[in-house]
Amino acid sequence: MDNNLKRTIIVTGGSRGIGRSICLAFADKNTCVFFNYLSSERQASLTEKEINDAGGFARGIQADMGSEQDLEKFFKGAMDETGRIDVLVNNAGMTKDSLLPRMKSGDWDRVMDVNLKGAFICTKLAARPMMRQKSGRIINITSIAGIAGNPGQANYSAAKAGLVGLTKTTALELASRNITANAIAPGYIETGMTEGLAESRTSEIIARIPMGFAGTPQDVAGVAVFLASDAARYITGQVIHVNGGLYT
Ligand code: NAP
């Protein structure tokens, strides 16, 4: 099938973790999956290869979420290939933790740029073709930290709370064009982002999860696929919590 007849899915941060699972969950013979990453070139090629080997189409591009120029190039590449954007998943994220009195302004700025401003730029870049098409799905990966706060993560939780506001405003502005915008707020999910935590901290978090175990990237990816499906056509401006009951 010609690529411009396929559904175009853009996922930020698709080389590892939740983003990689989202790319795999969307990939099939009727979709073109474009994702970016920061520096994990080898892991990005593995994601790309796994999808292409299974008969799908995937392309991973190095593009820093903190660079508007990089993101413009990333989106232009996708538009040149298929001429449309059906689904945008703003997933890329990073942390630079420290307690607030010791947090450096540079760490605040970088976390806001990557987690929030990058998502704003991608939303802008996707909105135009989606408005022309009169259809589109925007899914923002926020966090339990953006809803409940988390000591040591003033920058990250502020950025993730900002994503909730961005989601709701996007939903209101674009609803009349048949474009939905929703957020997914994962709790504790086993990925590279959480594997750096001390074992004692991990056990302490898991002990607080009512379901008693950590989530997997697939638990989040399944919700993203649902939100992009026809079954979710009337859901917009919502935050879906995927956390085993850790925050209700
Ligand atoms: P992860 O395993 O650390 O993967 C992060 C992904 O984002 C990677 O693909 C990484 O690319 C990409 N990325 C990071 N900074 C980037 C930048 N400046 N430019 C472009 N790409 C960048 O993280 P994860 O756990 O899968 O998290 C995915 C999303 O879920 C994030 O938004 C995170 O905040 C959110 N989340 C995660 C959890 C959790 O428990 N894991 C909980 C709540 C919310 P490289 O591979 O090149 O570094």
mmCIF file of N, CA, C and O and ligand atoms in Angstrom, residues 12-19 36-41 43 63-66 90-95 110 114-115 141-145 156 160 163 185-194, ligand 1:
data_model
loop_
_atom_site.group_PDB
_atom_site.id
_atom_site.type_symbol
_atom_site.label_atom_id
_atom_site.label_comp_id
_atom_site.label_asym_id
_atom_site.label_seq_id
_atom_site.Cartn_x
_atom_site.Cartn_y
_atom_site.Cartn_z
ATOM 1 N N THR A 12 6.739 10.901 20.059
ATOM 2 C CA THR A 12 8.018 11.473 20.491
ATOM 3 C C THR A 12 8.642 10.534 21.521
ATOM 4 O O THR A 12 7.948 9.923 22.340
ATOM 5 N N GLY A 13 9.963 10.380 21.424
ATOM 6 C CA GLY A 13 10.673 9.497 22.361
ATOM 7 C C GLY A 13 10.326 8.033 22.154
ATOM 8 O O GLY A 13 9.890 7.354 23.078
ATOM 9 N N GLY A 14 10.550 7.531 20.938
ATOM 10 C CA GLY A 14 10.147 6.151 20.626
ATOM 11 C C GLY A 14 11.263 5.130 20.698
ATOM 12 O O GLY A 14 11.045 3.963 20.376
ATOM 13 N N SER A 15 12.445 5.545 21.111
ATOM 14 C CA SER A 15 13.573 4.589 21.105
ATOM 15 C C SER A 15 13.513 3.598 22.256
ATOM 16 O O SER A 15 14.036 2.480 22.146
ATOM 17 N N ARG A 16 12.906 3.996 23.366
ATOM 18 C CA ARG A 16 12.946 3.149 24.573
ATOM 19 C C ARG A 16 11.626 3.259 25.315
ATOM 20 O O ARG A 16 10.798 4.118 25.028
ATOM 21 N N GLY A 17 11.480 2.396 26.338
ATOM 22 C CA GLY A 17 10.415 2.535 27.332
ATOM 23 C C GLY A 17 9.004 2.594 26.764
ATOM 24 O O GLY A 17 8.632 1.852 25.858
ATOM 25 N N ILE A 18 8.214 3.495 27.336
ATOM 26 C CA ILE A 18 6.795 3.606 26.981
ATOM 27 C C ILE A 18 6.630 4.000 25.503
ATOM 28 O O ILE A 18 5.783 3.450 24.795
ATOM 29 N N GLY A 19 7.461 4.919 25.024
ATOM 30 C CA GLY A 19 7.352 5.388 23.636
ATOM 31 C C GLY A 19 7.584 4.257 22.650
ATOM 32 O O GLY A 19 6.887 4.140 21.636
ATOM 33 N N ASN A 36 10.862 10.179 17.214
ATOM 34 C CA ASN A 36 12.169 10.802 17.417
ATOM 35 C C ASN A 36 12.805 10.268 18.689
ATOM 36 O O ASN A 36 12.179 9.529 19.467
ATOM 37 N N TYR A 37 14.050 10.621 18.876
ATOM 38 C CA TYR A 37 14.803 10.227 20.067
ATOM 39 C C TYR A 37 15.907 11.251 20.250
ATOM 40 O O TYR A 37 16.144 12.079 19.348
ATOM 41 N N LEU A 38 16.585 11.190 21.400
ATOM 42 C CA LEU A 38 17.655 12.169 21.641
ATOM 43 C C LEU A 38 19.013 11.611 21.231
ATOM 44 O O LEU A 38 19.700 12.179 20.406
ATOM 45 N N SER A 39 19.400 10.446 21.828
ATOM 46 C CA SER A 39 20.758 9.955 21.563
ATOM 47 C C SER A 39 20.868 8.439 21.443
ATOM 48 O O SER A 39 21.931 7.939 21.113
ATOM 49 N N SER A 40 19.787 7.684 21.716
ATOM 50 C CA SER A 40 19.882 6.213 21.671
ATOM 51 C C SER A 40 19.721 5.687 20.253
ATOM 52 O O SER A 40 18.729 5.042 19.919
ATOM 53 N N GLU A 41 20.757 5.941 19.443
ATOM 54 C CA GLU A 41 20.650 5.588 18.028
ATOM 55 C C GLU A 41 20.440 4.085 17.831
ATOM 56 O O GLU A 41 19.618 3.655 17.010
ATOM 57 N N GLN A 43 19.167 1.844 19.941
ATOM 58 C CA GLN A 43 17.822 1.402 20.346
ATOM 59 C C GLN A 43 16.750 1.882 19.365
ATOM 60 O O GLN A 43 15.783 1.177 19.098
ATOM 61 N N ALA A 63 16.027 13.969 17.015
ATOM 62 C CA ALA A 63 15.506 15.344 17.093
ATOM 63 C C ALA A 63 15.303 15.675 18.565
ATOM 64 O O ALA A 63 14.563 14.981 19.260
ATOM 65 N N ASP A 64 15.977 16.703 19.017
ATOM 66 C CA ASP A 64 15.900 17.100 20.432
ATOM 67 C C ASP A 64 14.576 17.821 20.691
ATOM 68 O O ASP A 64 14.257 18.802 20.007
ATOM 69 N N MET A 65 13.839 17.356 21.694
ATOM 70 C CA MET A 65 12.568 18.005 22.061
ATOM 71 C C MET A 65 12.784 19.453 22.470
ATOM 72 O O MET A 65 11.846 20.250 22.479
ATOM 73 N N GLY A 66 14.006 19.787 22.835
ATOM 74 C CA GLY A 66 14.310 21.157 23.257
ATOM 75 C C GLY A 66 14.663 22.059 22.085
ATOM 76 O O GLY A 66 15.016 23.220 22.296
ATOM 77 N N ASN A 90 2.614 12.762 22.359
ATOM 78 C CA ASN A 90 3.697 13.504 23.015
ATOM 79 C C ASN A 90 4.144 12.693 24.222
ATOM 80 O O ASN A 90 3.562 12.800 25.303
ATOM 81 N N ASN A 91 5.158 11.856 24.002
ATOM 82 C CA ASN A 91 5.598 10.931 25.042
ATOM 83 C C ASN A 91 6.971 11.281 25.623
ATOM 84 O O ASN A 91 7.224 11.022 26.797
ATOM 85 N N ALA A 92 7.865 11.861 24.818
ATOM 86 C CA ALA A 92 9.252 12.052 25.276
ATOM 87 C C ALA A 92 9.278 12.815 26.593
ATOM 88 O O ALA A 92 8.533 13.782 26.778
ATOM 89 N N GLY A 93 10.125 12.360 27.493
ATOM 90 C CA GLY A 93 10.223 13.052 28.770
ATOM 91 C C GLY A 93 11.532 12.735 29.448
ATOM 92 O O GLY A 93 12.208 11.749 29.108
ATOM 93 N N MET A 94 11.924 13.582 30.365
ATOM 94 C CA MET A 94 13.152 13.351 31.118
ATOM 95 C C MET A 94 13.038 14.014 32.488
ATOM 96 O O MET A 94 12.168 14.857 32.705
ATOM 97 N N THR A 95 13.913 13.581 33.400
ATOM 98 C CA THR A 95 13.904 14.163 34.741
ATOM 99 C C THR A 95 15.293 14.726 35.071
ATOM 100 O O THR A 95 16.303 14.247 34.532
ATOM 101 N N ARG A 110 15.595 23.076 31.402
ATOM 102 C CA ARG A 110 15.725 21.942 30.478
ATOM 103 C C ARG A 110 14.511 20.993 30.597
ATOM 104 O O ARG A 110 13.960 20.543 29.600
ATOM 105 N N VAL A 114 11.951 20.248 27.498
ATOM 106 C CA VAL A 114 11.797 18.911 26.900
ATOM 107 C C VAL A 114 10.386 18.373 27.127
ATOM 108 O O VAL A 114 9.739 17.881 26.209
ATOM 109 N N ASN A 115 9.895 18.470 28.372
ATOM 110 C CA ASN A 115 8.617 17.833 28.715
ATOM 111 C C ASN A 115 7.397 18.648 28.318
ATOM 112 O O ASN A 115 6.356 18.078 28.021
ATOM 113 N N ILE A 141 1.493 12.295 27.222
ATOM 114 C CA ILE A 141 1.846 11.443 28.361
ATOM 115 C C ILE A 141 2.301 12.346 29.510
ATOM 116 O O ILE A 141 3.405 12.892 29.501
ATOM 117 N N THR A 142 1.400 12.527 30.471
ATOM 118 C CA THR A 142 1.739 13.309 31.650
ATOM 119 C C THR A 142 2.240 12.332 32.717
ATOM 120 O O THR A 142 2.866 11.329 32.397
ATOM 121 N N SER A 143 1.953 12.579 33.988
ATOM 122 C CA SER A 143 2.462 11.691 35.039
ATOM 123 C C SER A 143 1.657 11.904 36.311
ATOM 124 O O SER A 143 1.117 12.995 36.548
ATOM 125 N N ILE A 144 1.649 10.893 37.140
ATOM 126 C CA ILE A 144 1.058 11.016 38.473
ATOM 127 C C ILE A 144 1.721 12.188 39.221
ATOM 128 O O ILE A 144 1.078 12.884 40.006
ATOM 129 N N ALA A 145 3.007 12.454 38.900
ATOM 130 C CA ALA A 145 3.731 13.548 39.565
ATOM 131 C C ALA A 145 3.131 14.912 39.206
ATOM 132 O O ALA A 145 3.216 15.857 39.991
ATOM 133 N N TYR A 156 9.832 18.676 37.073
ATOM 134 C CA TYR A 156 9.109 17.632 36.324
ATOM 135 C C TYR A 156 7.605 17.684 36.612
ATOM 136 O O TYR A 156 6.782 17.627 35.693
ATOM 137 N N LYS A 160 4.665 18.443 33.949
ATOM 138 C CA LYS A 160 3.601 17.451 33.703
ATOM 139 C C LYS A 160 2.214 18.041 34.027
ATOM 140 O O LYS A 160 1.236 17.708 33.370
ATOM 141 N N LEU A 163 1.259 20.039 31.124
ATOM 142 C CA LEU A 163 0.749 19.215 30.017
ATOM 143 C C LEU A 163 -0.751 18.967 30.148
ATOM 144 O O LEU A 163 -1.455 18.842 29.145
ATOM 145 N N ALA A 185 -1.897 9.578 32.405
ATOM 146 C CA ALA A 185 -1.028 9.835 33.565
ATOM 147 C C ALA A 185 -0.570 8.502 34.157
ATOM 148 O O ALA A 185 -1.274 7.908 34.974
ATOM 149 N N PRO A 186 0.600 8.014 33.733
ATOM 150 C CA PRO A 186 1.090 6.761 34.309
ATOM 151 C C PRO A 186 1.534 6.966 35.759
ATOM 152 O O PRO A 186 1.930 8.067 36.161
ATOM 153 N N GLY A 187 1.454 5.876 36.519
ATOM 154 C CA GLY A 187 1.988 5.876 37.887
ATOM 155 C C GLY A 187 3.419 5.399 37.838
ATOM 156 O O GLY A 187 4.275 6.050 37.237
ATOM 157 N N TYR A 188 3.681 4.235 38.409
ATOM 158 C CA TYR A 188 5.044 3.692 38.403
ATOM 159 C C TYR A 188 5.151 2.602 37.346
ATOM 160 O O TYR A 188 4.540 1.544 37.463
ATOM 161 N N ILE A 189 5.904 2.889 36.294
ATOM 162 C CA ILE A 189 6.035 1.968 35.157
ATOM 163 C C ILE A 189 7.505 1.561 35.036
ATOM 164 O O ILE A 189 8.398 2.415 35.111
ATOM 165 N N GLU A 190 7.755 0.277 34.832
ATOM 166 C CA GLU A 190 9.147 -0.197 34.732
ATOM 167 C C GLU A 190 9.765 0.189 33.393
ATOM 168 O O GLU A 190 9.434 -0.390 32.363
ATOM 169 N N THR A 191 10.650 1.178 33.412
ATOM 170 C CA THR A 191 11.385 1.614 32.206
ATOM 171 C C THR A 191 12.744 2.133 32.656
ATOM 172 O O THR A 191 13.047 2.161 33.857
ATOM 173 N N GLY A 192 13.529 2.612 31.686
ATOM 174 C CA GLY A 192 14.824 3.204 31.997
ATOM 175 C C GLY A 192 14.689 4.357 32.981
ATOM 176 O O GLY A 192 15.577 4.598 33.808
ATOM 177 N N MET A 193 13.555 5.081 32.897
ATOM 178 C CA MET A 193 13.371 6.242 33.770
ATOM 179 C C MET A 193 13.291 5.839 35.240
ATOM 180 O O MET A 193 13.739 6.555 36.117
ATOM 181 N N THR A 194 12.715 4.667 35.518
ATOM 182 C CA THR A 194 12.529 4.256 36.916
ATOM 183 C C THR A 194 13.615 3.284 37.384
ATOM 184 O O THR A 194 13.796 3.097 38.577
HETATM 185 P P1 NAP B 1 12.525 6.498 29.187
HETATM 186 O O1 NAP B 1 12.555 5.010 29.226
HETATM 187 O O2 NAP B 1 13.582 7.278 29.879
HETATM 188 O O3 NAP B 1 12.473 6.951 27.630
HETATM 189 C C1 NAP B 1 12.423 8.319 27.337
HETATM 190 C C2 NAP B 1 12.281 8.502 25.843
HETATM 191 O O4 NAP B 1 12.217 9.921 25.577
HETATM 192 C C3 NAP B 1 13.479 7.972 25.065
HETATM 193 O O5 NAP B 1 13.064 7.552 23.803
HETATM 194 C C4 NAP B 1 14.363 9.223 24.949
HETATM 195 O O6 NAP B 1 15.274 9.219 23.855
HETATM 196 C C5 NAP B 1 13.300 10.285 24.722
HETATM 197 N N1 NAP B 1 13.811 11.605 25.073
HETATM 198 C C6 NAP B 1 14.214 12.056 26.288
HETATM 199 N N2 NAP B 1 14.661 13.322 26.181
HETATM 200 C C7 NAP B 1 14.527 13.676 24.886
HETATM 201 C C8 NAP B 1 14.840 14.839 24.146
HETATM 202 N N3 NAP B 1 15.378 15.928 24.713
HETATM 203 N N4 NAP B 1 14.611 14.831 22.818
HETATM 204 C C9 NAP B 1 14.077 13.742 22.197
HETATM 205 N N5 NAP B 1 13.767 12.606 22.845
HETATM 206 C C10 NAP B 1 13.998 12.577 24.169
HETATM 207 O O7 NAP B 1 11.157 7.075 29.775
HETATM 208 P P2 NAP B 1 9.740 6.376 29.966
HETATM 209 O O8 NAP B 1 9.660 5.872 31.348
HETATM 210 O O9 NAP B 1 9.439 5.488 28.821
HETATM 211 O O10 NAP B 1 8.808 7.677 29.918
HETATM 212 C C11 NAP B 1 8.004 8.009 28.795
HETATM 213 C C12 NAP B 1 7.057 9.117 29.209
HETATM 214 O O11 NAP B 1 6.225 8.643 30.269
HETATM 215 C C13 NAP B 1 7.755 10.358 29.750
HETATM 216 O O12 NAP B 1 7.077 11.511 29.355
HETATM 217 C C14 NAP B 1 7.657 10.186 31.242
HETATM 218 O O13 NAP B 1 7.718 11.411 31.908
HETATM 219 C C15 NAP B 1 6.299 9.529 31.372
HETATM 220 N N6 NAP B 1 6.104 8.785 32.603
HETATM 221 C C16 NAP B 1 6.860 7.708 32.910
HETATM 222 C C17 NAP B 1 6.628 7.034 34.098
HETATM 223 C C18 NAP B 1 7.404 5.820 34.505
HETATM 224 O O14 NAP B 1 7.164 5.321 35.631
HETATM 225 N N7 NAP B 1 8.303 5.299 33.706
HETATM 226 C C19 NAP B 1 5.636 7.485 34.975
HETATM 227 C C20 NAP B 1 4.889 8.597 34.621
HETATM 228 C C21 NAP B 1 5.127 9.247 33.422
HETATM 229 P P3 NAP B 1 16.770 8.548 24.052
HETATM 230 O O15 NAP B 1 16.525 7.073 24.105
HETATM 231 O O16 NAP B 1 17.534 8.976 22.861
HETATM 232 O O17 NAP B 1 17.293 9.098 25.326
#
